[in-house]
Short mmCIF file of C-alpha atoms in Angstrom, two decimals:
data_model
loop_
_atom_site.label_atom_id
_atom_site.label_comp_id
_atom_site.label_asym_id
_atom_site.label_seq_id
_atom_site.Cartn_x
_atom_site.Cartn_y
_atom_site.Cartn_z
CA UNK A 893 75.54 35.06 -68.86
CA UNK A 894 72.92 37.50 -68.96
CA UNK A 895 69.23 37.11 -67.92
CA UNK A 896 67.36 36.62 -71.01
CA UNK A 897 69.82 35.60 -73.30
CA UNK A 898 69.67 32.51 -75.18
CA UNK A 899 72.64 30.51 -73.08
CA UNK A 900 70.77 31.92 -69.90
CA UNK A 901 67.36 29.57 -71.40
CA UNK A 902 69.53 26.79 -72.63
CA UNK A 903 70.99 25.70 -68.93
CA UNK A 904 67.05 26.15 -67.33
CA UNK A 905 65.73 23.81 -69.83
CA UNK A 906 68.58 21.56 -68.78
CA UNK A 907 68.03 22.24 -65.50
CA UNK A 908 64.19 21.43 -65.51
CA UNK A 909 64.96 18.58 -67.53
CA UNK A 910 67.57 17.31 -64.77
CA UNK A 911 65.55 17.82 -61.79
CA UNK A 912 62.11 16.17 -63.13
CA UNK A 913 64.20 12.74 -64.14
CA UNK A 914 65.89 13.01 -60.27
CA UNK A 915 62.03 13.75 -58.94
CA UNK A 916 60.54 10.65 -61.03
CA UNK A 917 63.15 8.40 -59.77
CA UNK A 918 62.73 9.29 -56.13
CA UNK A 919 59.15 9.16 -56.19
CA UNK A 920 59.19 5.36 -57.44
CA UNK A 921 62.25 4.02 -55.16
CA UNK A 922 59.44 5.22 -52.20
CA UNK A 923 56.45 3.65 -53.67
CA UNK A 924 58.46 0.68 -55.01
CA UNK A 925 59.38 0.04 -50.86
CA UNK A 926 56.54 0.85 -49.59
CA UNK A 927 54.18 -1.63 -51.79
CA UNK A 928 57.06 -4.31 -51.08
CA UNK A 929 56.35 -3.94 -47.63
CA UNK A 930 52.38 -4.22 -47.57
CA UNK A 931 53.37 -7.54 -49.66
CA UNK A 932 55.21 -8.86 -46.96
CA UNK A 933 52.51 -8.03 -44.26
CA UNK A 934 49.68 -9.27 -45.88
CA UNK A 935 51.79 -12.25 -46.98
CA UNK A 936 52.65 -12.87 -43.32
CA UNK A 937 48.58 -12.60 -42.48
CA UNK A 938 47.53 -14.97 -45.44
CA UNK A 939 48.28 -18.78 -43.59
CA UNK A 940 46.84 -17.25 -40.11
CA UNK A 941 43.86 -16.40 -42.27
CA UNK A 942 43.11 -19.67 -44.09
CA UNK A 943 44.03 -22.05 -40.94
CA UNK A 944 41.43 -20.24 -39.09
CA UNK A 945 39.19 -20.63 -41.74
CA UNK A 946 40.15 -24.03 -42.11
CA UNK A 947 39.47 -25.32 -38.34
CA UNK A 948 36.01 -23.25 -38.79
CA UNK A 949 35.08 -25.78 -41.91
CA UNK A 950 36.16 -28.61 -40.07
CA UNK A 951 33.98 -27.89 -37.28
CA UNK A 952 30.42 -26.83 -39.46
CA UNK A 953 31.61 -30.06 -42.06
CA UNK A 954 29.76 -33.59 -41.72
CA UNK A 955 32.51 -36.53 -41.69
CA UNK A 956 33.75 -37.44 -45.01
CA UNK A 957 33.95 -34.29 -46.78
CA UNK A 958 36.93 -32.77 -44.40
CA UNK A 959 39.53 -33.05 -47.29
CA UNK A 960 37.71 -31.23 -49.83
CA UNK A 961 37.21 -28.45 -47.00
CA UNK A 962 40.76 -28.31 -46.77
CA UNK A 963 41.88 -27.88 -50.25
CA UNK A 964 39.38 -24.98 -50.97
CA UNK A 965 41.01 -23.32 -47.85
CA UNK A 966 44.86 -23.94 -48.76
CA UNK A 967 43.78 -21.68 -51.74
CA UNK A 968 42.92 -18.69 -49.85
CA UNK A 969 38.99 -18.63 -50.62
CA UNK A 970 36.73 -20.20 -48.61
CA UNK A 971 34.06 -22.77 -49.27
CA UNK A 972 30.49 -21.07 -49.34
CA UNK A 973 28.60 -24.23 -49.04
CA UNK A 974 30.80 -25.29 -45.83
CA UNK A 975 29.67 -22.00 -44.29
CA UNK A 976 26.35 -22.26 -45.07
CA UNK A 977 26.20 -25.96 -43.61
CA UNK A 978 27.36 -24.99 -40.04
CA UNK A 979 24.31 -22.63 -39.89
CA UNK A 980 21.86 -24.52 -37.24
CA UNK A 981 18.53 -25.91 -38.67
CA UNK A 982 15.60 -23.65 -38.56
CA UNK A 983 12.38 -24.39 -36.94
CA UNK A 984 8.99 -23.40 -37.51
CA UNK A 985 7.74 -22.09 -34.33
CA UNK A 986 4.97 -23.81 -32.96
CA UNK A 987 1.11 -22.12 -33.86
CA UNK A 988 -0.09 -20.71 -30.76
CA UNK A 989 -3.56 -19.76 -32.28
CA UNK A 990 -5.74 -22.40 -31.04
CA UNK A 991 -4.31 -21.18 -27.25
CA UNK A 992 -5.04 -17.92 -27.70
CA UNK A 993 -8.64 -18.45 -29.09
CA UNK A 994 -9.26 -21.04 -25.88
CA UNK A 995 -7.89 -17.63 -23.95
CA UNK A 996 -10.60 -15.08 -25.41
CA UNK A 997 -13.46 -17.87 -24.96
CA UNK A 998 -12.34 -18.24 -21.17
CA UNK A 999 -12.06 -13.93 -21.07
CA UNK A 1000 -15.99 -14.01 -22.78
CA UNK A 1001 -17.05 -16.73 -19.96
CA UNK A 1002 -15.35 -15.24 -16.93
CA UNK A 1003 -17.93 -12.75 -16.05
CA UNK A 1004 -21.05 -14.77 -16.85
CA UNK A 1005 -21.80 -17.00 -13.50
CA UNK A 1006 -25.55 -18.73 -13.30
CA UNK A 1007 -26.53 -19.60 -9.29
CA UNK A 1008 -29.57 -21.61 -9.75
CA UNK A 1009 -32.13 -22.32 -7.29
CA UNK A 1010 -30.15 -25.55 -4.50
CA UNK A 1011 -26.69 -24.26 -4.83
CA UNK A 1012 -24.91 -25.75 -2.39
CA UNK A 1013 -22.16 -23.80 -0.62
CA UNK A 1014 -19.41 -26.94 -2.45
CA UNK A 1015 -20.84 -25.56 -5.67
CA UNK A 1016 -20.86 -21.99 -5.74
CA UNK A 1017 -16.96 -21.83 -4.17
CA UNK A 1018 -16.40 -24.61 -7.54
CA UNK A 1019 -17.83 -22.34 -10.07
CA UNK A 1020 -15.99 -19.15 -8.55
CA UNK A 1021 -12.91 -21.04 -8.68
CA UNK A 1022 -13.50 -22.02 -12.19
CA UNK A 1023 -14.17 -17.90 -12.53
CA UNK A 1024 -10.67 -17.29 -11.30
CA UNK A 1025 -11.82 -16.52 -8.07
CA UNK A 1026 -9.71 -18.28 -5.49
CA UNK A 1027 -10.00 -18.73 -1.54
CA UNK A 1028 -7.55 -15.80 -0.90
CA UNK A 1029 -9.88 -13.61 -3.41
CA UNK A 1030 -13.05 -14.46 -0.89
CA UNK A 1031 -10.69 -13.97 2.23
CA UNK A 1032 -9.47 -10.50 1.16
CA UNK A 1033 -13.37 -9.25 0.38
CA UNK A 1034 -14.01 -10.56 3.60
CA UNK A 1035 -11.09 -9.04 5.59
CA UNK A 1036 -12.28 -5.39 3.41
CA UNK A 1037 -16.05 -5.68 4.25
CA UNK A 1038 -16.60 -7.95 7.24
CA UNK A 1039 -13.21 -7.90 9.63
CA UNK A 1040 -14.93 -8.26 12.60
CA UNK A 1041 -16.57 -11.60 11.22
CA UNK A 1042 -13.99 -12.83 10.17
CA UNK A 1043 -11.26 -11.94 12.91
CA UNK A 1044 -14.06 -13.69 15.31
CA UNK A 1045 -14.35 -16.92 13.02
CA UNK A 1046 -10.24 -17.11 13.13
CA UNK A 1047 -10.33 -16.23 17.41
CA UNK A 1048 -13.04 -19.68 17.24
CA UNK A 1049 -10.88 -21.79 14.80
CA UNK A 1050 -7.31 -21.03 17.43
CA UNK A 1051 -9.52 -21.97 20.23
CA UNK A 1052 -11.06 -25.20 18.39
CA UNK A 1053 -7.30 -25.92 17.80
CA UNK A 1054 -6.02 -25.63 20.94
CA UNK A 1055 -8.44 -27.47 22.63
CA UNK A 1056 -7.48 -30.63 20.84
CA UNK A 1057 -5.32 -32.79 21.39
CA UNK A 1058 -2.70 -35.01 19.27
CA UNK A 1059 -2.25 -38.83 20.15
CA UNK A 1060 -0.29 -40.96 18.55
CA UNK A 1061 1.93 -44.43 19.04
CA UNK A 1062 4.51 -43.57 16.31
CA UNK A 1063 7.76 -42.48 17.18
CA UNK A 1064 8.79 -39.01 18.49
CA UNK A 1065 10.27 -38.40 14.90
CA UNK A 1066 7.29 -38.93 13.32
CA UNK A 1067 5.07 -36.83 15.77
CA UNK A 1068 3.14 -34.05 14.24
CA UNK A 1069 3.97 -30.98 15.63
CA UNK A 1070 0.78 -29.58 16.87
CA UNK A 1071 0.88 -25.49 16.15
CA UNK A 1072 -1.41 -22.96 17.80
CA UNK A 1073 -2.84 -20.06 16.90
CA UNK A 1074 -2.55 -17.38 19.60
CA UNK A 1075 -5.84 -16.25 20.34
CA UNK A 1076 -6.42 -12.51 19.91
CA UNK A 1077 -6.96 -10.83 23.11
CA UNK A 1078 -10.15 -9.53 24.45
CA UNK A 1079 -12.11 -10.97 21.18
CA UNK A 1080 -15.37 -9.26 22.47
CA UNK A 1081 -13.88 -5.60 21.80
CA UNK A 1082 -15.34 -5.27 18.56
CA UNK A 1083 -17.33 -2.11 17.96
CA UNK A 1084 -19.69 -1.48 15.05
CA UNK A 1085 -19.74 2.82 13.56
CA UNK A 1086 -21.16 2.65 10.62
CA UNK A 1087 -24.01 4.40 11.96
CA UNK A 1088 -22.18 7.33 12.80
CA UNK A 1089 -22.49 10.85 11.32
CA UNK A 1090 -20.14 12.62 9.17
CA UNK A 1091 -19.96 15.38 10.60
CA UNK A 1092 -19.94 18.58 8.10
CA UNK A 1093 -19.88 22.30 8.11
CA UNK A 1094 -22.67 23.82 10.21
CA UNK A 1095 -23.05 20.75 12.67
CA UNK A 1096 -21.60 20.34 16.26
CA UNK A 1097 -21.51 17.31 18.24
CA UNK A 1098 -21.74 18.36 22.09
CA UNK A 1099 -20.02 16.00 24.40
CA UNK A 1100 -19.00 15.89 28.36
CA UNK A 1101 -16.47 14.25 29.76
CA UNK A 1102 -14.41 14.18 33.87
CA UNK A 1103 -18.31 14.01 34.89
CA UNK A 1104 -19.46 14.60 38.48
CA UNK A 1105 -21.70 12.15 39.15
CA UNK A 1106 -24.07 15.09 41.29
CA UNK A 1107 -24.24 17.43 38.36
CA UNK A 1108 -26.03 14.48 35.82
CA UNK A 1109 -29.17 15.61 36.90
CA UNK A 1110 -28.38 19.02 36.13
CA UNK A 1111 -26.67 18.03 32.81
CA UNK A 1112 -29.86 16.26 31.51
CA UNK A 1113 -32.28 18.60 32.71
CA UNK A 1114 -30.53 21.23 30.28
CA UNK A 1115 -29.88 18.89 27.38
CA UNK A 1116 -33.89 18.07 28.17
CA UNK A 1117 -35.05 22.35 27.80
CA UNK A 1118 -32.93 22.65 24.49
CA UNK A 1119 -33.88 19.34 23.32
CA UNK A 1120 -30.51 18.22 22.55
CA UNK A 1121 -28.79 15.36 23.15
CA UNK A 1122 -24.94 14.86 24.12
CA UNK A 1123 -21.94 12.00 24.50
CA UNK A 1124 -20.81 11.36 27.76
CA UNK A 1125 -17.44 9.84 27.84
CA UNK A 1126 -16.70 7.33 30.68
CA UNK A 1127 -13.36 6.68 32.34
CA UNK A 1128 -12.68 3.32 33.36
CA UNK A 1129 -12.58 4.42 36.76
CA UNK A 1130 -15.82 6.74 36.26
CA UNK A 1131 -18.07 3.89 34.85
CA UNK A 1132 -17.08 1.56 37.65
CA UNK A 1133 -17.92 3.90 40.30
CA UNK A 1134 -21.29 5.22 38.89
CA UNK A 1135 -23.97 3.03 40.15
CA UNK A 1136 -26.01 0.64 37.26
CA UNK A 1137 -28.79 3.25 38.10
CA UNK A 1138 -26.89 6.17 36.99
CA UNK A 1139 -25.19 4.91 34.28
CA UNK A 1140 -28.36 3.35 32.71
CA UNK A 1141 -29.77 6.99 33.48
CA UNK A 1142 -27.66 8.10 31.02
CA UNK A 1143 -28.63 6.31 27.97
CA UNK A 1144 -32.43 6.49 29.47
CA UNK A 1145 -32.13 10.27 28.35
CA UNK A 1146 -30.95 10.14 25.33
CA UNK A 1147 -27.41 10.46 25.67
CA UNK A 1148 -24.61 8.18 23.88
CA UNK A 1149 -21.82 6.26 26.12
CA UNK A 1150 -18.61 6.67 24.99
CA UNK A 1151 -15.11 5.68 26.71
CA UNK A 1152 -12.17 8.15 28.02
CA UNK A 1153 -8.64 6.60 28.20
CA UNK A 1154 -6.28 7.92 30.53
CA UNK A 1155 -2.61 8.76 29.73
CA UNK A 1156 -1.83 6.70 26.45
CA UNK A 1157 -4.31 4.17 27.20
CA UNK A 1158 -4.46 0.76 27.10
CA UNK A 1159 -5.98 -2.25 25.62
CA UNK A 1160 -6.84 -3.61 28.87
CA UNK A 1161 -8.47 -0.59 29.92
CA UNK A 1162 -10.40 -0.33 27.12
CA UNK A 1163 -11.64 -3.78 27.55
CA UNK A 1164 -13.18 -3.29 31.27
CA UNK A 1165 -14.98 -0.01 30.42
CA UNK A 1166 -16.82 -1.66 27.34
CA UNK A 1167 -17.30 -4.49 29.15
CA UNK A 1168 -19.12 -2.46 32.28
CA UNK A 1169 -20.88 0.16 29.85
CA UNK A 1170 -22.43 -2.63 27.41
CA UNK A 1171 -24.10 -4.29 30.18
CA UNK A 1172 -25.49 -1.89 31.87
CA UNK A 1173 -26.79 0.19 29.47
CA UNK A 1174 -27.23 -2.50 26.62
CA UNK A 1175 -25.11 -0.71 23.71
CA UNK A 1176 -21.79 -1.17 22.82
CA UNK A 1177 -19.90 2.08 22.92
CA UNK A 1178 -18.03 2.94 19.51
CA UNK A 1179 -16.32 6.16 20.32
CA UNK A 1180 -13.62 7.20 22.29
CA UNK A 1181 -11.24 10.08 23.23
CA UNK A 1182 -7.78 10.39 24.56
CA UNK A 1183 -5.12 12.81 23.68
CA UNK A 1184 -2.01 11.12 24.28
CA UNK A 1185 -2.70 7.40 22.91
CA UNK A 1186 -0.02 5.81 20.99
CA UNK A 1187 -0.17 5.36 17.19
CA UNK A 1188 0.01 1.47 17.74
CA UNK A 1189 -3.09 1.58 20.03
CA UNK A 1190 -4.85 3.70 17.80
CA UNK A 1191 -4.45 1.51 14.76
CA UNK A 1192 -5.37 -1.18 16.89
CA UNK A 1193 -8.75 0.11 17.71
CA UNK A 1194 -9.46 1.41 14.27
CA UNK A 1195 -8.98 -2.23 13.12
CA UNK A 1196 -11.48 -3.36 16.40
CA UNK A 1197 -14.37 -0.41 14.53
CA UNK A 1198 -14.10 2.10 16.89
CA UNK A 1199 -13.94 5.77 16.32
CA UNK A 1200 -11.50 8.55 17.90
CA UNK A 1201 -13.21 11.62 18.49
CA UNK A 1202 -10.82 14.70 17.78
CA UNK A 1203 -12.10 18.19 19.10
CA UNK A 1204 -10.26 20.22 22.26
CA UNK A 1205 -11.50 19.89 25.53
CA UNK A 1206 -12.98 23.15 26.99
CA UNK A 1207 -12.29 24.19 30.80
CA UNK A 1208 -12.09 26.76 32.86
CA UNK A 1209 -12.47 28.22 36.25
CA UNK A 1210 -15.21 31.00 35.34
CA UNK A 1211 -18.71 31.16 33.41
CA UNK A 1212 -16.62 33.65 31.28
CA UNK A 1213 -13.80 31.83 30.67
CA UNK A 1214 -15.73 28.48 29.49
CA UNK A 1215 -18.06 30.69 27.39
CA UNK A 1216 -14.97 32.26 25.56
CA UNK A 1217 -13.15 28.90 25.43
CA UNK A 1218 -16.26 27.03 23.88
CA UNK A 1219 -16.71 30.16 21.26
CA UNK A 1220 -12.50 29.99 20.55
CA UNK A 1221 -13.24 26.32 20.46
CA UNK A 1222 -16.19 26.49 17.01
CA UNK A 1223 -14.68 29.10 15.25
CA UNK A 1224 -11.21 27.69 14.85
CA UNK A 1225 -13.20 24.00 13.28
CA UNK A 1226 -13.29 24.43 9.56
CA UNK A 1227 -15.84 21.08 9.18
CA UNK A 1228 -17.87 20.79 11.82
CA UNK A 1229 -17.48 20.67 15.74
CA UNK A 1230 -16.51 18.29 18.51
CA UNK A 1231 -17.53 20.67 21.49
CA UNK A 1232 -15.78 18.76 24.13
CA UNK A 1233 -16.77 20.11 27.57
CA UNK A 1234 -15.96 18.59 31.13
CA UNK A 1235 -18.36 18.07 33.60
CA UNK A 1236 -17.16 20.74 36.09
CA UNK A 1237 -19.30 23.12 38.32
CA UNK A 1238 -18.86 25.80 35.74
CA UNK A 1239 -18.83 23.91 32.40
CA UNK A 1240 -22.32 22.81 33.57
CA UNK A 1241 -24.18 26.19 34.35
CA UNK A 1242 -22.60 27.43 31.16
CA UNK A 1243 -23.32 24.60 28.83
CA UNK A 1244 -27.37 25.82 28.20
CA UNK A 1245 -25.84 29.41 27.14
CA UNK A 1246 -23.50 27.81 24.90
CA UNK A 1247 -26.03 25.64 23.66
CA UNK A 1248 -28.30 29.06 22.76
CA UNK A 1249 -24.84 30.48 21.25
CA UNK A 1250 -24.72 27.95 18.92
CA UNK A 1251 -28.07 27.73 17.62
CA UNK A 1252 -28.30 31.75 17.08
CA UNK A 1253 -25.74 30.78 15.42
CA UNK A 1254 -27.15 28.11 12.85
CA UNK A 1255 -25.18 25.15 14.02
CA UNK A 1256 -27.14 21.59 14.23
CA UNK A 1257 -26.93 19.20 17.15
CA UNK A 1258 -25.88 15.89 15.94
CA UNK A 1259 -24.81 12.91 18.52
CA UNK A 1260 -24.14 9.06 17.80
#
C-alpha cells in the first residue's frame, strides 16, 4: 500500500473513526465512576447533616411545635423561621444622655468655689469635697509645700496617742488593740533654706571650716577690711568646745553657722550640733558639709530642709600652695563657687589675698 493512494486513506479514516469511538467510551466509564462515587459520599453526609440540624431546631423551638421542626428537617432543608427564633431577644440599650449632661454640669461647677465671709473650717473641707477635692488631695499639697508642718503635727498626734491609755472590762477578745505611731526621732531637726541663694556664674560663697579657735580673731578682722562675710562650719566636737562667747562672736560679725559631719555622719550628731549652735547664737543652721555621708542620710536631711554644700576643700602647707589650690579650686566651677577653706595657720594669712584675687577678678561675695 503506498502512501497516498486511495487504500492508504481508506484504513486512516477507519482508523480515526476506531480510535475516537474507543476514546468516547473511556472517557465516560471514568466520569460515569467518578460521579457515582461523589453520590455515595455526599449521600453518606446527608442524615449527619439534617440530625444536626434537627437537634439545633429542637433546641431554638418553643414546646409544641417540635414535630413540625422535624419534618422540615427529614427533608434535607431547614426551617428558616426555627432559625430565626433561637436568635436571643434584642434590647434597646439604656439612654445614657441625662448622665452625661449631669457629668458636663458637675465639669462647669467644679472650678467655681464661693468662701463667704464665717466659713467655718467644717464648711470649706465640705465644699472642697463636693469639688472633688478629698483629704488625701489636702494631705499631698501639704506634704509638697509645708513638710515640716505637717511631719511635726503627725510627731504631736503619735505622742497624743501614746500617752493614752485603753481601759476596758470586756473580754481579752474583744480588746482593742491599741497601735502606736513611732515617733520620728529628734523632731526639732527641722531646718528652713528657702532663703538661700542660688548661686550663679560670677558669685563665690567663701566658707571656713577645721577652725582654730585662736585664729577667729584674725579670720574676722580680714572678712571685716574686705567687707565680706563667710560660713563657718562647726564640728560637733568644735561647737562644744568653743565657749558661748566665741561662738556667739561668730554670728555677732556677720558670719553664718553651719555644721561639719565627720566620716559619714550621723543623725545623732547632727542633732547635738544644731541643738548647741541654735542656742547660742539664736539661728538655726541650714547648711552642712561632709564628703563621705551616705545617700540614706543625705535624703534624710534633704527631707528635714537642710542644704549640702558641694565645693572642694582647699589646704595646704604653704601661702603658695593654698593660693594655687584656691585659684585651681574657681576656675574648675562652671556655676558659681563654694571656696571651701580650713582654718589653718596658712589658709588664714592667705585668705585676704584670695579674697583680692577674686574680686580683680569680678566674682561677688554671697553667704547665707
Amino acid at each position: 500500500m503506498k502512501f497516498g493512494s486511495v487504500e492508504f486513506f481508506k484504513h486512516l479514516i477507519i482508523s480515526t473513526v476506531i480510535s475516537v469511538v474507543i476514546f468516547a467510551a473511556s472517557f465516560s466509564m471514568i466520569f460515569g465512576i467518578k460521579a457515582s462515587s461523589e453520590s455515595i459520599r455526599v449521600s453518606d453526609k446527608l442524615p449527619k447533616t439534617a440530625d444536626a440540624m434537627s437537634d439545633a431546631a429542637e433546641e431554638g423551638t418553643p414546646s409544641g411545635s417540635g414535630s413540625d421542626t422535624e419534618n422540615d428537617t427529614s427533608a434535607g432543608a431547614p426551617d428558616d423561621d426555627a432559625v430565626t427564633e433561637t436568635a436571643p431577644p434584642v434590647t434597646d440599650a439604656p439612654d445614657e444622655t441625662p448622665a452625661d449632661d449631669e457629668d458636663e454640669d458637675k465639669d462647669e461647677n467644679k472650678d467655681e468655689l464661693n468662701i463667704p465671709d464665717g466659713t467655718t473650717v467644717e464648711e470649706l473641707f465640705g465644699a472642697l469635697a463636693g469639688k472633688g477635692i478629698s483629704a488625701k488631695d489636702i494631705i499631698d499639697y501639704l506634704f509638697e509645700h509645708d513638710s515640716a508642718y505637717l511631719d511635726s503635727f503627725i510627731y504631736r498626734e503619735a505622742e497624743k496617742a501614746a500617752a493614752q491609755s485603753v481601759h476596758s472590762d470586756a473580754p481579752a477578745e474583744d480588746t482593742p488593740t491599741i497601735v502606736t505611731v513611732p515617733a520620728d526621732e529628734h523632731p526639732g531637726l527641722y531646718a528652713d533654706a528657702s532663703g538661700l541663694p542660688v548661686l550663679t556664674d560670677g558669685m563665690v560663697c567663701l566658707t571656713f571650716e577645721s577652725i582654730v579657735p585662736d585664729y577667729l580673731s584674725d579670720i574676722f578682722y580680714i572678712l571685716g577690711e574686705q567687707d565680706i562675710s563667710a560660713v563657718v562650719f562647726l564640728t560637733c566636737e568644735e561647737a562644744e568646745g568653743l565657749s558661748d562667747r566665741q561662738l556667739a562672736a561668730i554670728a555677732e560679725k556677720g558670719c553664718s553657722v553651719g555644721i561639719s559631719l565627720t566620716g559619714e555622719g550621723s543623725l545623732e550628731e547632727m542633732n547635738r550640733a544644731f541643738e548647741r549652735i541654735s542656742s547660742v547664737t539664736g539661728t538655726a543652721p541650714c547648711a552642712y558639709i561632709c564628703d563621705g555621708i551616705s545617700d540614706s542620710l543625705a535624703a534624710e536631711l534633704d527631707r528635714r530642709g537642710f542644704v549640702r554644700f558641694g565645693g572642694r576643700r582647699v589646704s595646704g602647707d604653704s601661702w603658695s600652695e593654698i593660693y594655687n589650690a584656691a585659684q585651681d579650686a574657681v576656675e574648675a566651677s562652671a556655676n558659681g563657687v563654694v571656696l571651701r577653706l580650713d582654718g589653718g595657720y596658712y589658709s588664714v594669712i592667705t585668705a585676704e589675698d584670695i579674697i583680692s584675687y577674686l574680686k580683680n577678678s569680678g566674682y561677688t561675695f554671697v553667704t547665707i
